[in-house]
Short mmCIF file of C-alpha atoms in Angstrom, two decimals:
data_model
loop_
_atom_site.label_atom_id
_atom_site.label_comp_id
_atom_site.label_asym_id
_atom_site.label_seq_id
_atom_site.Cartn_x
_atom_site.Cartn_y
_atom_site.Cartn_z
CA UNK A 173 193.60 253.63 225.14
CA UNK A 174 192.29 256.98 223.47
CA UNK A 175 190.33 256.78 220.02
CA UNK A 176 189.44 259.33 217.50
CA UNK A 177 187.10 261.20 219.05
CA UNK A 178 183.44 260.04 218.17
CA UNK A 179 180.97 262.35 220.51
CA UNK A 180 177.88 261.27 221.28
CA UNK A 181 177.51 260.89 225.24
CA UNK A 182 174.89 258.38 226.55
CA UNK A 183 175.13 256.18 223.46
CA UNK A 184 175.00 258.93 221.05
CA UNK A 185 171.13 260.05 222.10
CA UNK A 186 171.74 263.31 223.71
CA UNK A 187 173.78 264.19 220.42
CA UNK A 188 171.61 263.11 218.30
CA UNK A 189 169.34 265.97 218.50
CA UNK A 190 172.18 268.24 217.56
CA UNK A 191 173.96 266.26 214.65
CA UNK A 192 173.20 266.05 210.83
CA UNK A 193 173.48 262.32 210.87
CA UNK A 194 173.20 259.53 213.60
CA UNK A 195 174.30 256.05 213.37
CA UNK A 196 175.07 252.59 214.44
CA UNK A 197 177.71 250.17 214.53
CA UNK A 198 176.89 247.38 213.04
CA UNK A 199 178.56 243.67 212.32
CA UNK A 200 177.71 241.02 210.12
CA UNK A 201 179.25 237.46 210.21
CA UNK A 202 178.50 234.17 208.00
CA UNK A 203 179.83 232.56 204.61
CA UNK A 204 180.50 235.77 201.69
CA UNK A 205 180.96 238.41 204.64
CA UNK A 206 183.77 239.33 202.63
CA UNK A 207 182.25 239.42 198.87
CA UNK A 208 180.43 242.07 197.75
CA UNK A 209 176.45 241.27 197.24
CA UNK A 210 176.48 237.77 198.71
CA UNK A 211 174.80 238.31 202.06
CA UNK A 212 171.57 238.84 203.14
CA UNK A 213 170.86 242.12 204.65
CA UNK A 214 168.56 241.01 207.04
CA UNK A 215 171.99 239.40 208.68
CA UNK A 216 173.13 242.60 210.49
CA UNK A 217 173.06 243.22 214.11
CA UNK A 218 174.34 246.14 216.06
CA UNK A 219 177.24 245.79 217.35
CA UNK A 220 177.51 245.78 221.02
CA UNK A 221 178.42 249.01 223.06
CA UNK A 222 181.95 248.88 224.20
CA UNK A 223 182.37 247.10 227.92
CA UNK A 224 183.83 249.77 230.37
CA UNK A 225 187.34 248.85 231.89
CA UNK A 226 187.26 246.35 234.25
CA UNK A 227 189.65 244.64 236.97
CA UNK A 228 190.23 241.32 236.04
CA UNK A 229 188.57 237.96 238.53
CA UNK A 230 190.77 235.91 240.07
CA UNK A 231 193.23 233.58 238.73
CA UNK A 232 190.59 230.97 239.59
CA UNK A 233 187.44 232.47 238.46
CA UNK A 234 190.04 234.48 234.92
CA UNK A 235 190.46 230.56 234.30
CA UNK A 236 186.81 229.32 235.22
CA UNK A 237 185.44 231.82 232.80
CA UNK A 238 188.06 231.48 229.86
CA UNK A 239 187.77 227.46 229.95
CA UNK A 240 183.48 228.28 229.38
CA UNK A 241 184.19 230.86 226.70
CA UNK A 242 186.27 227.66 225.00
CA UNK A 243 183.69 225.04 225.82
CA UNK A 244 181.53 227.17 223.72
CA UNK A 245 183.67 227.99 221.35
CA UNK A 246 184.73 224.37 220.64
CA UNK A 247 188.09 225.19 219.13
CA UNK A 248 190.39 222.37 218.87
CA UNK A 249 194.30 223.14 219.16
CA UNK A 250 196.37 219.50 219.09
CA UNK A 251 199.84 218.48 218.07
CA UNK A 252 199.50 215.58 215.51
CA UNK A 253 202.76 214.41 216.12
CA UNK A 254 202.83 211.87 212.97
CA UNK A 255 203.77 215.41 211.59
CA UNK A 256 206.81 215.94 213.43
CA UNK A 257 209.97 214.60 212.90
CA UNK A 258 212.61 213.61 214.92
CA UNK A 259 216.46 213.82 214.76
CA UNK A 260 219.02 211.43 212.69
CA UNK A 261 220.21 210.39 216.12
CA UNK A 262 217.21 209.76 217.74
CA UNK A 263 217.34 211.55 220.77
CA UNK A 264 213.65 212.44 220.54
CA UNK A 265 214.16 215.97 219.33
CA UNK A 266 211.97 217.67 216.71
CA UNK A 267 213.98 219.05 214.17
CA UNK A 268 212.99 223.41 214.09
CA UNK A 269 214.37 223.38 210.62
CA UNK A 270 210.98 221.32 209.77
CA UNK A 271 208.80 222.53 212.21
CA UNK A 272 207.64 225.85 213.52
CA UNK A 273 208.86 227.28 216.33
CA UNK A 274 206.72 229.81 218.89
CA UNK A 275 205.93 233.04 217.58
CA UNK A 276 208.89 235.46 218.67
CA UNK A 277 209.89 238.64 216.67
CA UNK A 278 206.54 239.32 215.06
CA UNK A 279 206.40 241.40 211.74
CA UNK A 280 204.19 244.21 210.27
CA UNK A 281 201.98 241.16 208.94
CA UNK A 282 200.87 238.00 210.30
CA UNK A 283 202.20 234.35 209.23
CA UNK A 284 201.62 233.92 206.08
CA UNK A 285 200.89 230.12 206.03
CA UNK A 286 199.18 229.46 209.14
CA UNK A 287 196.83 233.04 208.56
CA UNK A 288 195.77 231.04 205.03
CA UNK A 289 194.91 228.26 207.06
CA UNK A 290 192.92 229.82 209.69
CA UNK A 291 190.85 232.06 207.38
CA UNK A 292 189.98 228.88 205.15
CA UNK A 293 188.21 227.56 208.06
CA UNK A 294 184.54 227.90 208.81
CA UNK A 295 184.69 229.32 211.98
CA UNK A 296 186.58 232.38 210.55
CA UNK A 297 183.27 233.39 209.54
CA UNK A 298 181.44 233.69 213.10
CA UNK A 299 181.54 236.33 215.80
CA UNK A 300 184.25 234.26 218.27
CA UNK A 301 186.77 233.47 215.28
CA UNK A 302 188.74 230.21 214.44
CA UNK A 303 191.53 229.75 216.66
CA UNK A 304 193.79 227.20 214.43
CA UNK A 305 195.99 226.77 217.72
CA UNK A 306 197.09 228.27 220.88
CA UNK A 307 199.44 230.74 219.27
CA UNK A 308 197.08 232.23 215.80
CA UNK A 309 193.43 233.43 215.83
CA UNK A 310 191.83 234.73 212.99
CA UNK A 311 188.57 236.21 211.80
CA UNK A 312 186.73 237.25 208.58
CA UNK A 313 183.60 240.02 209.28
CA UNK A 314 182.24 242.86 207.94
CA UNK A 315 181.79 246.03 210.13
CA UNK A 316 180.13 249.53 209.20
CA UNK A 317 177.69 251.84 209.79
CA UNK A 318 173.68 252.59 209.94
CA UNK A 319 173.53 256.10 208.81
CA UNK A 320 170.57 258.10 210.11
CA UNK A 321 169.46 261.74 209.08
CA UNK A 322 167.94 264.12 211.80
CA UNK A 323 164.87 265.90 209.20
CA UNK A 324 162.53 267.50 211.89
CA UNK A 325 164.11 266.38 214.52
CA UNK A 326 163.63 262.48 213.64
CA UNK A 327 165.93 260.02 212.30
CA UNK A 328 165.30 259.17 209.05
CA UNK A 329 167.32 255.60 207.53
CA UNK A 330 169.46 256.60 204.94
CA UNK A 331 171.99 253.62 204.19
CA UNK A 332 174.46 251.58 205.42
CA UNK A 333 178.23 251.17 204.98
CA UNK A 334 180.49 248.37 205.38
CA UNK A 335 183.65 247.21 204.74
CA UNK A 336 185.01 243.39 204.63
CA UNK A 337 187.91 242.71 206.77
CA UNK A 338 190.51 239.63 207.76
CA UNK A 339 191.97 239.77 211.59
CA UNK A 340 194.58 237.76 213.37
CA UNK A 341 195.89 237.34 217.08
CA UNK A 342 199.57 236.31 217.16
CA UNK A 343 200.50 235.17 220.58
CA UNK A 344 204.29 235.56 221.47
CA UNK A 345 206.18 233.08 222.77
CA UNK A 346 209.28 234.91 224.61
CA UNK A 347 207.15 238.61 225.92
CA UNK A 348 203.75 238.67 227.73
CA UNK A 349 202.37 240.80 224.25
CA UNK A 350 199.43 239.63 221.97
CA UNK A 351 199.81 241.23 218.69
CA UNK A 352 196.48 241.65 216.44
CA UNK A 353 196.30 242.67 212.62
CA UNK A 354 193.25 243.85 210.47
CA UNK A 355 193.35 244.24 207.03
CA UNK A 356 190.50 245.92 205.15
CA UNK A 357 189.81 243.58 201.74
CA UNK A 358 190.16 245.62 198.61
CA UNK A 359 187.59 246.59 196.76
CA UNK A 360 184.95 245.23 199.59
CA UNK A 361 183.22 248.54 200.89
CA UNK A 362 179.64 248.35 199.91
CA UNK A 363 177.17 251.30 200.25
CA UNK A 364 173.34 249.59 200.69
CA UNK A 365 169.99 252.06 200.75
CA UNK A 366 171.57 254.63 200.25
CA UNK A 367 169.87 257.32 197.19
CA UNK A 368 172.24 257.19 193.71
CA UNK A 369 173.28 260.80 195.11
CA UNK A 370 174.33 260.11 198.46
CA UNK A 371 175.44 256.90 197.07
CA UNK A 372 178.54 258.59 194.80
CA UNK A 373 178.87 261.85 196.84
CA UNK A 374 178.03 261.29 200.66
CA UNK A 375 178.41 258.12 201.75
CA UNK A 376 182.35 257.30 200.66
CA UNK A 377 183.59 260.55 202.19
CA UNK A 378 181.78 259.34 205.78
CA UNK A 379 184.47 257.94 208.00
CA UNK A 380 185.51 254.77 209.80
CA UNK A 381 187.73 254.07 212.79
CA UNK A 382 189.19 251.02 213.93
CA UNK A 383 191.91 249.86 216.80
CA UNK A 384 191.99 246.83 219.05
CA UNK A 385 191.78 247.34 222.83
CA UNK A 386 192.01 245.54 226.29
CA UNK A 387 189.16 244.33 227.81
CA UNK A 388 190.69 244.70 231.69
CA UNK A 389 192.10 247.76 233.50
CA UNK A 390 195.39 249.72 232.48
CA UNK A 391 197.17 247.89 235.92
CA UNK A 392 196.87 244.47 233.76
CA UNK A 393 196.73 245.15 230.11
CA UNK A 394 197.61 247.92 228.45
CA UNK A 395 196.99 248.28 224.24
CA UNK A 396 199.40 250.33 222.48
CA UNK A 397 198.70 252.34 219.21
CA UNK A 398 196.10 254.59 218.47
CA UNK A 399 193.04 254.16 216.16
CA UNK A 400 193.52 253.93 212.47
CA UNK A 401 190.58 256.23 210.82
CA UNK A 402 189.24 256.74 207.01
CA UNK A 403 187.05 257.39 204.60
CA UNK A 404 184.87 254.30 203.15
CA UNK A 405 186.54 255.41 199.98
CA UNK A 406 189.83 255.03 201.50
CA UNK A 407 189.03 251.65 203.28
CA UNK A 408 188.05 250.51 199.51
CA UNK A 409 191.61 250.58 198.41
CA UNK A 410 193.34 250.16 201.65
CA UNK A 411 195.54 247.04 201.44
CA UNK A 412 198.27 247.38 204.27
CA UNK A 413 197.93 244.70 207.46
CA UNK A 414 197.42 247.33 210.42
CA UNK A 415 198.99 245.78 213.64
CA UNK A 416 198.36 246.61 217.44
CA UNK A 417 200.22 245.25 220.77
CA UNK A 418 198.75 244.47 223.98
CA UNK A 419 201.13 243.85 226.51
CA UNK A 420 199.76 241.84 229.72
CA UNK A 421 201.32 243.43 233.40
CA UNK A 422 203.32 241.01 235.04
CA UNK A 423 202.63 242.62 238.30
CA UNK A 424 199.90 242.64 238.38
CA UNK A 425 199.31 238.96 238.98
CA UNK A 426 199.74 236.80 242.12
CA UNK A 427 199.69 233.50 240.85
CA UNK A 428 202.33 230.80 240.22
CA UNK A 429 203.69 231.60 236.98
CA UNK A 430 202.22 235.24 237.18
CA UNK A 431 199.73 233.58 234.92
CA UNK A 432 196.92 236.55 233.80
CA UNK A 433 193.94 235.79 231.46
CA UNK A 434 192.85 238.84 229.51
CA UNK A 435 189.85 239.83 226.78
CA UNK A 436 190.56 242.21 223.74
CA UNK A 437 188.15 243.12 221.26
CA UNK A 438 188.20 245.52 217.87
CA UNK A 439 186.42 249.02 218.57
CA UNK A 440 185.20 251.03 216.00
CA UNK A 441 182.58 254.00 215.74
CA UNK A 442 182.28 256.85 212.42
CA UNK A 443 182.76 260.74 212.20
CA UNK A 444 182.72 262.99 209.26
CA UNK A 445 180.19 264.22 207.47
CA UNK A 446 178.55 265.63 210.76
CA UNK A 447 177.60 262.33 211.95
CA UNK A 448 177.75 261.34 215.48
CA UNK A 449 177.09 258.35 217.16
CA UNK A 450 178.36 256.09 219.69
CA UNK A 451 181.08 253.21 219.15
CA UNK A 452 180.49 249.41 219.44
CA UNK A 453 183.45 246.52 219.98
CA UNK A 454 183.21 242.68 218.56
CA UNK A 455 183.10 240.01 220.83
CA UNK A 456 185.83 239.94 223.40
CA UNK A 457 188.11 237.04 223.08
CA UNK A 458 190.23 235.55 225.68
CA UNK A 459 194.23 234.83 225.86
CA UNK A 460 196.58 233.93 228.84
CA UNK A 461 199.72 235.40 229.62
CA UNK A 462 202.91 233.54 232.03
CA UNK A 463 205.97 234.09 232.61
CA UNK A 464 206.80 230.28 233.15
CA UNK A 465 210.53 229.71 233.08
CA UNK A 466 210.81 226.43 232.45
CA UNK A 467 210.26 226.45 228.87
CA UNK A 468 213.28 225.73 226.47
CA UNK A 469 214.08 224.23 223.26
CA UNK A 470 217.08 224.28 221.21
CA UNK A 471 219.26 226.18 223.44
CA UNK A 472 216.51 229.18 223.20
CA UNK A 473 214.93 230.05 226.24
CA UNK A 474 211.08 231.42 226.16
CA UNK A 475 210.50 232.25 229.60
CA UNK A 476 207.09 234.52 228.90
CA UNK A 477 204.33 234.53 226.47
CA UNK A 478 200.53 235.24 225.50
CA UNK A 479 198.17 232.38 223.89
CA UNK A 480 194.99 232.30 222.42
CA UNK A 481 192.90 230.40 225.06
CA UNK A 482 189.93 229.19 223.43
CA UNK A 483 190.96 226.22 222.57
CA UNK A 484 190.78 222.67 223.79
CA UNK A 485 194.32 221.79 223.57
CA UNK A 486 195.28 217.77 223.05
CA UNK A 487 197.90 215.71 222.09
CA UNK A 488 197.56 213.15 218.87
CA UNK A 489 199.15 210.21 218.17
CA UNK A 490 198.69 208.11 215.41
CA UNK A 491 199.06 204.42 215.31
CA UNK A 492 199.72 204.06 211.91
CA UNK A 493 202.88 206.36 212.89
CA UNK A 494 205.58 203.40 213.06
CA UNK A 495 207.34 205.45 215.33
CA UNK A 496 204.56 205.27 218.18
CA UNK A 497 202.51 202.32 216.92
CA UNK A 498 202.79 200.36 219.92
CA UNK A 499 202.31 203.55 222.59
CA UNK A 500 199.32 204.47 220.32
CA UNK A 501 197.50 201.07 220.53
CA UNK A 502 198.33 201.10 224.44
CA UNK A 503 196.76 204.41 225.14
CA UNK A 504 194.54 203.60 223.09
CA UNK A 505 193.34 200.26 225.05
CA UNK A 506 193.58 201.62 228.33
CA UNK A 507 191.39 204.88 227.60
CA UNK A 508 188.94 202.47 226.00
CA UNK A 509 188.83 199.25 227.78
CA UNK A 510 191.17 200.45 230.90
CA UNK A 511 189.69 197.24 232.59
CA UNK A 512 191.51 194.56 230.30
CA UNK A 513 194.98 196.35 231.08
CA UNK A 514 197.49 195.47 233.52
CA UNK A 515 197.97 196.18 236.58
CA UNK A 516 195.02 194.12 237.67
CA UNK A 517 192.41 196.04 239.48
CA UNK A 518 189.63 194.42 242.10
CA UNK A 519 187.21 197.23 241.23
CA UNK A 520 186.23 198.30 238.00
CA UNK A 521 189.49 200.66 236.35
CA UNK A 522 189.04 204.61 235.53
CA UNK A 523 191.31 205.67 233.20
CA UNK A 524 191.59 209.71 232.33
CA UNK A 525 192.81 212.09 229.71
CA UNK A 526 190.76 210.52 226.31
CA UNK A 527 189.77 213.43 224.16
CA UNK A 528 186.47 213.65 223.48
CA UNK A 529 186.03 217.14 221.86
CA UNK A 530 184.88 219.18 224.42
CA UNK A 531 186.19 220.38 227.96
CA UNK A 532 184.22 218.55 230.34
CA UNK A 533 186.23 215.05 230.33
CA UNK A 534 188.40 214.65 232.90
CA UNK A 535 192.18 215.97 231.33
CA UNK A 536 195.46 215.45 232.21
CA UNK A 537 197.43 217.95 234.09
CA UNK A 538 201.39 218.38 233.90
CA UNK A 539 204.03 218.44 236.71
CA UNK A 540 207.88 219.02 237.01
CA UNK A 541 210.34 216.76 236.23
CA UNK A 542 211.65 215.35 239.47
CA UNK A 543 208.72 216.89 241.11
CA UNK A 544 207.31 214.40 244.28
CA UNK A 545 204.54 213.46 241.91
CA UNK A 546 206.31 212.32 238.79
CA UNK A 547 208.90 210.62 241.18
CA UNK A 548 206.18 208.81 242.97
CA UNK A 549 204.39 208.24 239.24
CA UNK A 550 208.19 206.26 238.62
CA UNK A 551 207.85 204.07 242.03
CA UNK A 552 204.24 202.70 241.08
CA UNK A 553 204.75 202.20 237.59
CA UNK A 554 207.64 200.08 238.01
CA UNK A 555 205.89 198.36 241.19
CA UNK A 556 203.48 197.39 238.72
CA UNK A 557 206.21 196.83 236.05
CA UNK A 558 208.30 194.78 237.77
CA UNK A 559 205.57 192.76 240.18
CA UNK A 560 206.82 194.54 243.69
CA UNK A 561 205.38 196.12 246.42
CA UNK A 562 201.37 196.38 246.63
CA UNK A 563 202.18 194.21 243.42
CA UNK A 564 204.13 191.82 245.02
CA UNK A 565 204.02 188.33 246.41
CA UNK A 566 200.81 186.76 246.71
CA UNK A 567 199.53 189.82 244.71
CA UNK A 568 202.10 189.40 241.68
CA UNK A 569 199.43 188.01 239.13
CA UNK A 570 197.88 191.51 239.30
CA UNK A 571 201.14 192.68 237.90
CA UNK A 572 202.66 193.11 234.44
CA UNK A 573 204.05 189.38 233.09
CA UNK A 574 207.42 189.70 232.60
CA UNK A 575 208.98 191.13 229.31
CA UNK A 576 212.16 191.05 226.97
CA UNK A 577 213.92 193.76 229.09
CA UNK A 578 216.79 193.91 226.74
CA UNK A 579 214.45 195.15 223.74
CA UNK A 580 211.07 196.86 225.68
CA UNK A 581 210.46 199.41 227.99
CA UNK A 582 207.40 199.69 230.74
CA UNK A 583 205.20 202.29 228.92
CA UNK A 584 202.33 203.58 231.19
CA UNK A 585 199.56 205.66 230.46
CA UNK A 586 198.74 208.32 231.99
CA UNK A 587 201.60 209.76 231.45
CA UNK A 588 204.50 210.19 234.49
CA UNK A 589 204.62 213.80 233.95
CA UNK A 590 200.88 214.14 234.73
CA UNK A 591 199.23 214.70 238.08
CA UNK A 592 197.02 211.74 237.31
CA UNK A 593 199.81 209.04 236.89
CA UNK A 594 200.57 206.02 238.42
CA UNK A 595 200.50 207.68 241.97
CA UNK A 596 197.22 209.08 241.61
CA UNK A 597 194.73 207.12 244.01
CA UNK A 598 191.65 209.07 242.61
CA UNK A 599 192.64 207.64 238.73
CA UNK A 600 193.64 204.43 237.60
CA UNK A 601 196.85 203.54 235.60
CA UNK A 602 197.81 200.99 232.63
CA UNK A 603 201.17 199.63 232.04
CA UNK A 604 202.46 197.46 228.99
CA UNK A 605 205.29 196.21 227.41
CA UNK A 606 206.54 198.26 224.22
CA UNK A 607 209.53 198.25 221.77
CA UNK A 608 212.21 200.52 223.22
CA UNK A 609 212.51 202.94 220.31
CA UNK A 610 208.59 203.41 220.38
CA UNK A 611 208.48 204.33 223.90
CA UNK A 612 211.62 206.76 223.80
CA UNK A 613 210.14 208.35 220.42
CA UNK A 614 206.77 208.89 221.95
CA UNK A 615 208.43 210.51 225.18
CA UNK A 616 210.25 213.07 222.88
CA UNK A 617 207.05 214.01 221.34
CA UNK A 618 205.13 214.47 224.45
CA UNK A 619 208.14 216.53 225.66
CA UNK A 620 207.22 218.75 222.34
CA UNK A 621 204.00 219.02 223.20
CA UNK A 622 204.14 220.12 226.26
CA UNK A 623 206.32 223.13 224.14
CA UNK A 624 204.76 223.86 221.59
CA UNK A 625 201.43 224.29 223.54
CA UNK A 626 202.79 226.56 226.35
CA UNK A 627 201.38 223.74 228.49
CA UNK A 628 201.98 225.06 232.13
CA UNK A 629 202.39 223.16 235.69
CA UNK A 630 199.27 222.53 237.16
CA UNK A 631 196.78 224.84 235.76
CA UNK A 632 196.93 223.64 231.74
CA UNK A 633 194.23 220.48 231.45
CA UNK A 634 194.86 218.86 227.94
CA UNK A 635 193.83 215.35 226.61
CA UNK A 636 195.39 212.79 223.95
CA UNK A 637 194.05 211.41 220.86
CA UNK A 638 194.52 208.09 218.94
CA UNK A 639 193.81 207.92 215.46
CA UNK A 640 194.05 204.91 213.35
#
């Protein structure tokens, strides 16, 4: 992906000694980035010197090194699914009417109402972001420029200029694209150090130019559009959302799901003015591309799509959701005292999946419908349901008492659909007794989940939840 032109060679030294002015990218994040005199200016740092092109790791060692970059980051994407309702009939399906669907034909400007949300959030205001969920990222910083003059063949400080912008990363949820928008803030340029003269007649006609790029190699992500440049004058009054597309190569990848994790970043660099200099990029930031075709709702199909990845994505359930109640206080029980559940263990119970706010608890992994796994999941749940097999006989008191079958279901935590049910021999399991309706209302909701957070066979750890 080509830029406008900024010369400079090694860094911008060997052109230094040739140029009227030098300078350096620089970025400053924390609370006021984007209001004029409200930060202190002893808060800039250079901005790093753009990465060259790269191919990407391994799926393994793509996935090893995006799940650190999110332990670090700490995000925390969840479904609260007290917020989403389900149908008249209740056939456990969220109604879209109420409740957003995945990104799809994306627009010249982000979402309006989940962008708000995002940039209210503290972490807008850092160097990774906020990323409010595994489809929107966003970002408020300030970028510009350490001017230098060459007088006797020395640089000489003149000023700085910056200007305060808002970014977002849209993830798609039917193409293997990530779409990212910047938006200078008007009125937010500020010119520090500089003299009154070059103040009004130098520094707003020095340029600025932007775009957003791919971290990896063209043969796995390629970003289209070219970069947007203009005058810090111009950038004071510029209000439009500018947008770029990277699109991940679905050949490139050979693993299940054609799964690829990426990095993009924002590079920018000045010209004009005879300055020279080299350009800089912000912190790379991670997403995942699939083309998993088993993802459906509403009689659309979404068989590819890009997420944010930094995230630590979990379910939540809350008990005072009527709905749930029951399932709630169950999971609830068994991830906390997974010894006082059924069935009755002779060595001290391990239960998986609680969230704890970070990455390094053991999560829950999803598997197929019908797959061997959630099929043998069924066969030792209702062994332990229904006091049969290793439950059985002389060993039926270690088995679920028997319950109003007419009116309750066998709920079991973890869930069927997870690698680390009922089957599982290195993880324990719980079973209980619920109202019917509960149990079929929480199943439709974990069946949204698993949609609305892209969550993928295998690969795609998340965790549950309980809230009061």
């Amino acid at each position: 992906m080509s830029a406008t032109p900024t010369p400079g060679g090694d860094s911008g030294q060997r052109a230094a000694a040739d140029a009227k002015w030098i300078g350096k990218p620089v970025i400053l994040t924390g609370e006021g980035v984007d209001k004029k005199s409200q930060r202190p200016r002893s808060a800039w740092r250079t901005a790093p010197a753009p990465k060259a092109k790269t191919a990407p790791l391994s799926p393994e060692e793509a996935m090893k090194q995006a799940l650190d970059e999110a332990r670090k980051a700490g995000a925390k994407s969840y479904l609260d699914t007290s917020k989403v309702p389900l149908s008249a009939s209740r056939q456990a399906a969220p109604q879209a009417a109420t409740l957003g669907l995945p990104p799809t034909n994306l627009g010249d400007e982000p979402p309006a109402q989940d962008t708000s949300q995002c940039l209210d959030r503290g972490g807008a205001s850092s160097a990774q972001g906020e990323t409010l969920n595994r489809w929107l990222w966003c970002q408020k910083l300030r970028i510009g420029v350490q001017y230098f003059k060459i007088v006797d063949g020395k640089p000489e400080y003149q000023g700085t200029s910056s200007v305060a912008y808002h970014a977002v990363a849209v993830g798609n949820g039917q193409q293997r694209v990530l779409r990212t928008y910047l938006q200078a803030q008007y009125g937010s340029v500020e010119y520090d150090d500089w003299s009154l003269w070059d103040r009004y007649f130098t520094a707003p006609g020095l340029k600025m130019f932007i775009l957003s790029d791919c971290a990896e190699g063209y043969d796995y992500c390629v970003s289209t559009g070219s970069g947007i440049e203009h005058t810090f004058d111009e950038w004071d009054y510029h209000r439009e959302w500018l947008h770029w597309d990277i699109y991940s190569q679905e050949e490139a990848s050979t693993a299940t799901d054609k799964v690829l994790f990426h990095h993009w970043h924002f590079r920018f660099g000045g010209s004009g003015g005879g300055y020279v200099g080299p350009e800089a990029t912000t912190a790379d930031r991670a997403f995942r591309c699939d083309s998993a075709n088993y993802f459906s709702q509403f009689g659309v199909d979404y068989p590819k799509a890009c997420i944010n990845y930094e995230v630590i994505p979990h379910l939540q359930y809350n008990i005072s959701d009527t709905r749930v109640t029951s399932v709630a206080q169950h999971i609830r029980v068994a991830q906390d005292s997974p010894d006082s559940t059924y069935p009755i263990e002779l060595e001290p119970k391990h239960i998986p999946g609680k969230y704890s706010g970070t990455r390094d608890d053991q999560g829950l992994h999803r598997v197929a419908d019908g797959s061997v796994t959630a099929q043998a999941n069924e066969d030792w749940k209702n062994y332990a349901c229904n006091r049969t097999g290793p439950y059985g006989g002389d060993q039926a008191w270690r088995g679920l008492p028997p319950y109003d079958t007419a009116t309750q279901d066998c709920d079991e935590y973890p869930f069927q659909s997870t690698e680390e049910g009922a089957a599982n021999f290195t993880w324990d399991f719980s079973v209980r007794a619920v109202p019917r309706g509960e149990n079929r209302s929480a199943g439709g909701l974990l069946r949204w989940y698993y949609f609305s957070d892209r969550v993928l066979y295998g690969n795609d750890a998340f965790w549950v939840e309980i809230n009061d």
